CSV table of C-alpha atoms and ligand atoms in Angstrom, one decimal:
chain,number,residue,atom,x,y,z
A,1174,UNK,CA,-59.5,52.7,20.0
A,1175,UNK,CA,-62.5,53.4,17.7
A,1176,UNK,CA,-63.6,57.0,17.4
A,1177,UNK,CA,-66.5,58.5,15.6
A,1178,UNK,CA,-66.5,62.1,14.3
A,1179,UNK,CA,-70.0,63.7,14.4
A,1180,UNK,CA,-70.6,67.2,13.2
A,1181,UNK,CA,-72.3,69.2,10.4
A,1182,UNK,CA,-70.3,69.9,7.2
A,1183,UNK,CA,-67.5,72.4,7.8
A,1184,UNK,CA,-67.1,71.9,11.5
A,1185,UNK,CA,-63.6,70.5,11.1
A,1186,UNK,CA,-64.2,66.7,11.2
A,1187,UNK,CA,-61.6,66.0,8.5
A,1188,UNK,CA,-58.9,68.2,10.0
A,1189,UNK,CA,-59.4,66.9,13.5
A,1190,UNK,CA,-59.4,63.4,12.2
A,1191,UNK,CA,-56.0,64.0,10.4
A,1192,UNK,CA,-54.4,65.3,13.5
A,1193,UNK,CA,-55.8,62.4,15.6
A,1194,UNK,CA,-54.7,59.8,13.0
A,1195,UNK,CA,-51.0,61.0,13.4
A,1196,UNK,CA,-51.1,61.4,17.2
A,1197,UNK,CA,-52.9,58.1,17.9
A,1198,UNK,CA,-51.5,56.1,15.0
A,1199,UNK,CA,-54.8,54.7,14.0
A,1200,UNK,CA,-56.6,54.6,10.6
A,1201,UNK,CA,-58.7,57.5,9.3
A,1202,UNK,CA,-61.7,56.4,7.2
A,1203,UNK,CA,-63.8,59.1,5.6
A,1204,UNK,CA,-67.1,57.8,4.1
A,1205,UNK,CA,-67.2,61.0,1.9
A,1206,UNK,CA,-63.8,60.2,0.4
A,1207,UNK,CA,-64.9,56.6,-0.3
A,1208,UNK,CA,-68.1,57.8,-2.0
A,1209,UNK,CA,-66.2,60.6,-4.0
A,1210,UNK,CA,-63.9,57.9,-5.3
A,1211,UNK,CA,-66.8,55.8,-6.5
A,1212,UNK,CA,-68.6,58.8,-7.9
A,1213,UNK,CA,-65.6,59.4,-10.2
A,1214,UNK,CA,-66.0,56.0,-11.8
A,1215,UNK,CA,-67.9,55.5,-15.0
A,1216,UNK,CA,-70.2,52.7,-13.6
A,1217,UNK,CA,-73.8,52.5,-12.7
A,1218,UNK,CA,-72.9,52.5,-9.0
A,1219,UNK,CA,-70.7,55.5,-9.5
A,1220,UNK,CA,-73.5,57.4,-11.2
A,1221,UNK,CA,-76.0,56.5,-8.5
A,1222,UNK,CA,-73.6,57.7,-5.8
A,1223,UNK,CA,-72.8,60.9,-7.7
A,1224,UNK,CA,-76.5,61.7,-7.9
A,1225,UNK,CA,-76.8,61.8,-4.1
A,1226,UNK,CA,-73.6,63.7,-3.5
A,1227,UNK,CA,-74.4,66.3,-6.1
A,1228,UNK,CA,-77.6,67.2,-4.3
A,1229,UNK,CA,-76.1,67.0,-0.8
A,1230,UNK,CA,-78.4,64.1,0.1
A,1231,UNK,CA,-77.4,61.0,1.9
A,1232,UNK,CA,-76.5,57.8,0.1
A,1233,UNK,CA,-79.1,55.1,1.2
A,1234,UNK,CA,-78.3,53.3,4.4
A,1235,UNK,CA,-78.0,49.8,2.8
A,1236,UNK,CA,-75.3,50.8,0.4
A,1237,UNK,CA,-73.5,52.9,2.9
A,1238,UNK,CA,-73.4,50.2,5.5
A,1239,UNK,CA,-72.1,47.7,3.0
A,1240,UNK,CA,-69.3,50.0,1.9
A,1241,UNK,CA,-68.2,50.7,5.5
A,1242,UNK,CA,-68.5,47.0,6.4
A,1243,UNK,CA,-66.1,46.1,3.6
A,1244,UNK,CA,-63.7,48.9,4.5
A,1245,UNK,CA,-63.6,47.8,8.2
A,1246,UNK,CA,-62.4,44.4,7.1
A,1247,UNK,CA,-59.1,45.9,5.9
A,1248,UNK,CA,-55.9,45.3,7.9
A,1249,UNK,CA,-55.1,49.0,8.7
A,1250,UNK,CA,-58.2,49.3,10.9
A,1251,UNK,CA,-57.2,46.5,13.2
A,1252,UNK,CA,-55.6,48.8,15.8
A,1253,UNK,CA,-58.5,51.2,15.7
A,1254,UNK,CA,-60.2,53.7,13.4
A,1255,UNK,CA,-61.4,57.3,13.3
A,1256,UNK,CA,-64.7,57.2,11.4
A,1257,UNK,CA,-65.2,60.5,9.8
A,1258,UNK,CA,-68.7,61.0,8.4
A,1259,UNK,CA,-70.1,57.6,9.4
A,1260,UNK,CA,-72.6,56.9,10.9
A,1261,UNK,CA,-75.0,59.6,9.7
A,1262,UNK,CA,-78.3,57.9,10.6
A,1263,UNK,CA,-79.6,55.8,13.5
A,1264,UNK,CA,-79.8,52.8,11.2
A,1265,UNK,CA,-76.1,53.2,10.4
A,1266,UNK,CA,-75.2,53.6,14.1
A,1267,UNK,CA,-77.0,50.4,15.0
A,1268,UNK,CA,-75.4,48.6,12.1
A,1269,UNK,CA,-71.9,49.8,13.2
A,1270,UNK,CA,-72.4,48.6,16.8
A,1271,UNK,CA,-73.3,45.2,15.4
A,1272,UNK,CA,-70.3,45.1,13.0
A,1273,UNK,CA,-67.9,46.0,15.7
A,1274,UNK,CA,-69.5,43.7,18.3
A,1275,UNK,CA,-69.0,40.7,15.9
A,1276,UNK,CA,-65.3,41.5,16.0
A,1277,UNK,CA,-65.3,41.9,19.8
A,1278,UNK,CA,-64.9,45.7,19.4
A,1279,UNK,CA,-66.9,48.7,20.2
A,1280,UNK,CA,-67.2,52.5,19.7
A,1281,UNK,CA,-65.1,54.1,22.4
A,1282,UNK,CA,-65.6,57.8,21.9
A,1283,UNK,CA,-67.8,60.0,19.8
A,1284,UNK,CA,-66.5,63.5,19.1
A,1285,UNK,CA,-69.4,65.9,18.3
A,1286,UNK,CA,-68.2,69.1,16.7
A,1287,UNK,CA,-70.5,72.1,16.5
A,1288,UNK,CA,-69.9,75.6,14.9
A,1289,UNK,CA,-72.1,78.7,14.2
A,1290,UNK,CA,-73.7,78.5,10.8
A,1291,UNK,CA,-72.1,81.7,9.5
A,1292,UNK,CA,-68.7,80.2,10.2
A,1293,UNK,CA,-69.6,76.9,8.6
A,1294,UNK,CA,-70.7,78.7,5.4
A,1295,UNK,CA,-67.6,80.9,5.3
A,1296,UNK,CA,-65.2,77.9,6.0
A,1297,UNK,CA,-66.8,75.7,3.3
A,1298,UNK,CA,-66.8,78.1,0.4
A,1299,UNK,CA,-63.2,78.9,1.1
A,1300,UNK,CA,-62.2,75.2,1.5
A,1301,UNK,CA,-59.7,73.7,-1.0
A,1302,UNK,CA,-58.8,70.1,-1.0
A,1303,UNK,CA,-55.9,68.0,-2.3
A,1304,UNK,CA,-57.3,65.2,-4.5
A,1305,UNK,CA,-54.2,63.0,-3.8
A,1306,UNK,CA,-53.3,63.2,-0.1
A,1307,UNK,CA,-56.7,64.7,1.0
A,1308,UNK,CA,-55.1,67.6,2.9
A,1309,UNK,CA,-57.5,70.4,3.6
A,1310,UNK,CA,-56.7,74.1,3.1
A,1311,UNK,CA,-58.6,77.3,3.3
A,1312,UNK,CA,-58.1,80.4,1.1
A,1313,UNK,CA,-58.4,82.6,4.2
A,1314,UNK,CA,-57.4,80.7,7.4
A,1315,UNK,CA,-55.1,78.0,6.2
A,1316,UNK,CA,-53.5,79.0,2.9
A,1317,UNK,CA,-51.1,76.7,1.1
A,1318,UNK,CA,-47.6,78.1,0.7
A,1319,UNK,CA,-48.1,78.4,-3.0
A,1320,UNK,CA,-51.6,79.4,-4.1
A,1321,UNK,CA,-53.6,76.4,-5.4
A,1322,UNK,CA,-50.8,73.8,-4.7
A,1323,UNK,CA,-50.7,71.2,-1.9
A,1324,UNK,CA,-47.8,71.8,0.5
A,1325,UNK,CA,-47.5,68.1,1.2
A,1326,UNK,CA,-47.6,66.4,-2.3
A,1327,UNK,CA,-47.5,69.3,-4.8
A,1328,UNK,CA,-50.9,68.4,-6.4
A,1329,UNK,CA,-53.3,71.0,-7.8
A,1330,UNK,CA,-56.0,71.8,-5.1
A,1331,UNK,CA,-59.6,71.7,-6.0
A,1332,UNK,CA,-63.0,72.9,-4.6
A,1333,UNK,CA,-65.6,70.2,-4.0
A,1334,UNK,CA,-68.7,70.5,-6.3
A,1335,UNK,CA,-70.9,70.3,-3.2
A,1336,UNK,CA,-69.1,73.1,-1.4
A,1337,UNK,CA,-71.4,75.9,-2.6
A,1338,UNK,CA,-73.6,78.0,-0.4
A,1339,UNK,CA,-76.8,76.4,-1.8
A,1340,UNK,CA,-75.7,72.8,-1.4
A,1341,UNK,CA,-74.2,73.4,2.0
A,1342,UNK,CA,-77.6,74.9,3.2
A,1343,UNK,CA,-79.2,71.5,2.1
A,1344,UNK,CA,-76.4,69.5,3.7
A,1345,UNK,CA,-76.8,71.3,7.0
A,1346,UNK,CA,-80.6,70.6,6.9
A,1347,UNK,CA,-80.0,66.9,6.1
A,1348,UNK,CA,-77.5,66.9,9.1
A,1349,UNK,CA,-80.1,68.4,11.4
A,1350,UNK,CA,-82.9,66.0,10.5
A,1351,UNK,CA,-81.0,62.8,10.0
A,1352,UNK,CA,-77.7,62.9,11.9
A,1353,UNK,CA,-78.3,65.2,14.8
A,1354,UNK,CA,-80.5,62.6,16.6
A,1355,UNK,CA,-77.3,60.5,16.9
A,1356,UNK,CA,-76.1,62.9,19.7
A,1357,UNK,CA,-78.8,61.4,21.9
A,1358,UNK,CA,-78.0,57.9,20.8
A,1359,UNK,CA,-74.4,58.3,21.9
A,1360,UNK,CA,-75.2,60.5,24.9
A,1361,UNK,CA,-77.3,57.7,26.3
A,1362,UNK,CA,-74.3,55.3,25.7
A,1363,UNK,CA,-72.2,57.8,27.7
A,1364,UNK,CA,-69.7,58.2,24.8
A,1365,UNK,CA,-70.4,61.7,23.6
A,1366,UNK,CA,-67.7,64.5,23.8
A,1367,UNK,CA,-69.1,67.8,22.6
A,1368,UNK,CA,-66.7,70.5,21.3
A,1369,UNK,CA,-67.6,74.0,20.1
A,1370,UNK,CA,-65.3,74.8,17.1
A,1371,UNK,CA,-65.5,78.6,16.7
A,1372,UNK,CA,-63.3,81.6,16.0
A,1373,UNK,CA,-65.1,83.3,18.8
A,1374,UNK,CA,-63.2,81.4,21.5
A,1375,UNK,CA,-60.2,80.5,19.3
A,1376,UNK,CA,-61.1,76.8,19.5
A,1377,UNK,CA,-60.4,75.6,16.0
A,1378,UNK,CA,-59.7,72.1,14.7
A,1379,UNK,CA,-56.2,72.0,16.2
A,1380,UNK,CA,-57.4,73.0,19.7
A,1381,UNK,CA,-60.3,70.5,19.4
A,1382,UNK,CA,-57.9,67.7,18.6
A,1383,UNK,CA,-55.8,68.7,21.7
A,1384,UNK,CA,-58.9,68.4,23.9
A,1385,UNK,CA,-59.6,65.0,22.6
A,1386,UNK,CA,-56.0,63.8,23.2
A,1387,UNK,CA,-56.2,65.2,26.8
A,1388,UNK,CA,-59.5,63.3,27.4
A,1389,UNK,CA,-58.0,60.0,26.0
A,1390,UNK,CA,-54.9,60.4,28.2
A,1391,UNK,CA,-57.0,60.7,31.4
B,909,AMP,P1,-68.6,64.4,3.4
B,909,AMP,O1,-67.3,64.4,2.7
B,909,AMP,O2,-68.6,63.6,4.7
B,909,AMP,O3,-69.2,65.7,3.5
B,909,AMP,O4,-69.7,63.5,2.5
B,909,AMP,C1,-70.0,63.9,1.2
B,909,AMP,C2,-71.2,63.2,0.7
B,909,AMP,O5,-71.0,61.8,0.7
B,909,AMP,C3,-72.5,63.5,1.6
B,909,AMP,O6,-73.1,64.7,1.3
B,909,AMP,C4,-73.3,62.2,1.2
B,909,AMP,O7,-73.9,62.4,-0.1
B,909,AMP,C5,-72.2,61.2,1.1
B,909,AMP,N1,-72.0,60.5,2.4
B,909,AMP,C6,-70.9,60.5,3.1
B,909,AMP,N2,-71.0,59.8,4.2
B,909,AMP,C7,-72.3,59.3,4.2
B,909,AMP,C8,-73.0,58.5,5.1
B,909,AMP,N3,-72.5,58.0,6.3
B,909,AMP,N4,-74.3,58.1,4.8
B,909,AMP,C9,-74.8,58.6,3.6
B,909,AMP,N5,-74.2,59.4,2.8
B,909,AMP,C10,-72.9,59.7,3.0
């Protein structure tokens, strides 16, 4: 089963992906995590990638597609994958269809998470991440047992450099102009499952993941 997670920053893609990974026993590939790893390296490529992430802009398609193509060759994705943060442009979506088709595979389901902007901003500035196991916490809604420390692996949590109000505003704009049109792309292909993640109805990442599991079981 190959699943795509669509959704603006802070809508819960990472958390839903982690739950689905456990329940469905398939790989979780986050393009943002791959790029963050590169951006920490002291190389020309690392510096180039960092310059895009820092501004909240997208890494160019050609580079992004190449990275994902390489990642999809690894053994752990054989049984299926949750793609979290990829594709983000129509060119990436078309390339992904082609990559999968060459392997006799396809995109099975696209989860499209949406949240009110004020909740996104609040969730992102309070988000804390484990650099080692990538677990995601929140200083308000999902606190670690010990402040600043990962419950799972004991590492020191950190706040992403691009998780500031100013940068998130840009990331949301980039999402609207470049990624939102993918809803139509996957709607036409009859693969889109829209979920509203909001405190207003109590549908948070956990409940969203439950809805996905229900749909898959049917
Ligand atoms: P994320 O962790 O998904 O919020 O991604 C962090 C940053 O990595 C984004 O703001 C982009 O700079 C870059 N990035 C992640 N995925 C993609 C993608 N599919 N295409 C282009 N840039 C990406």
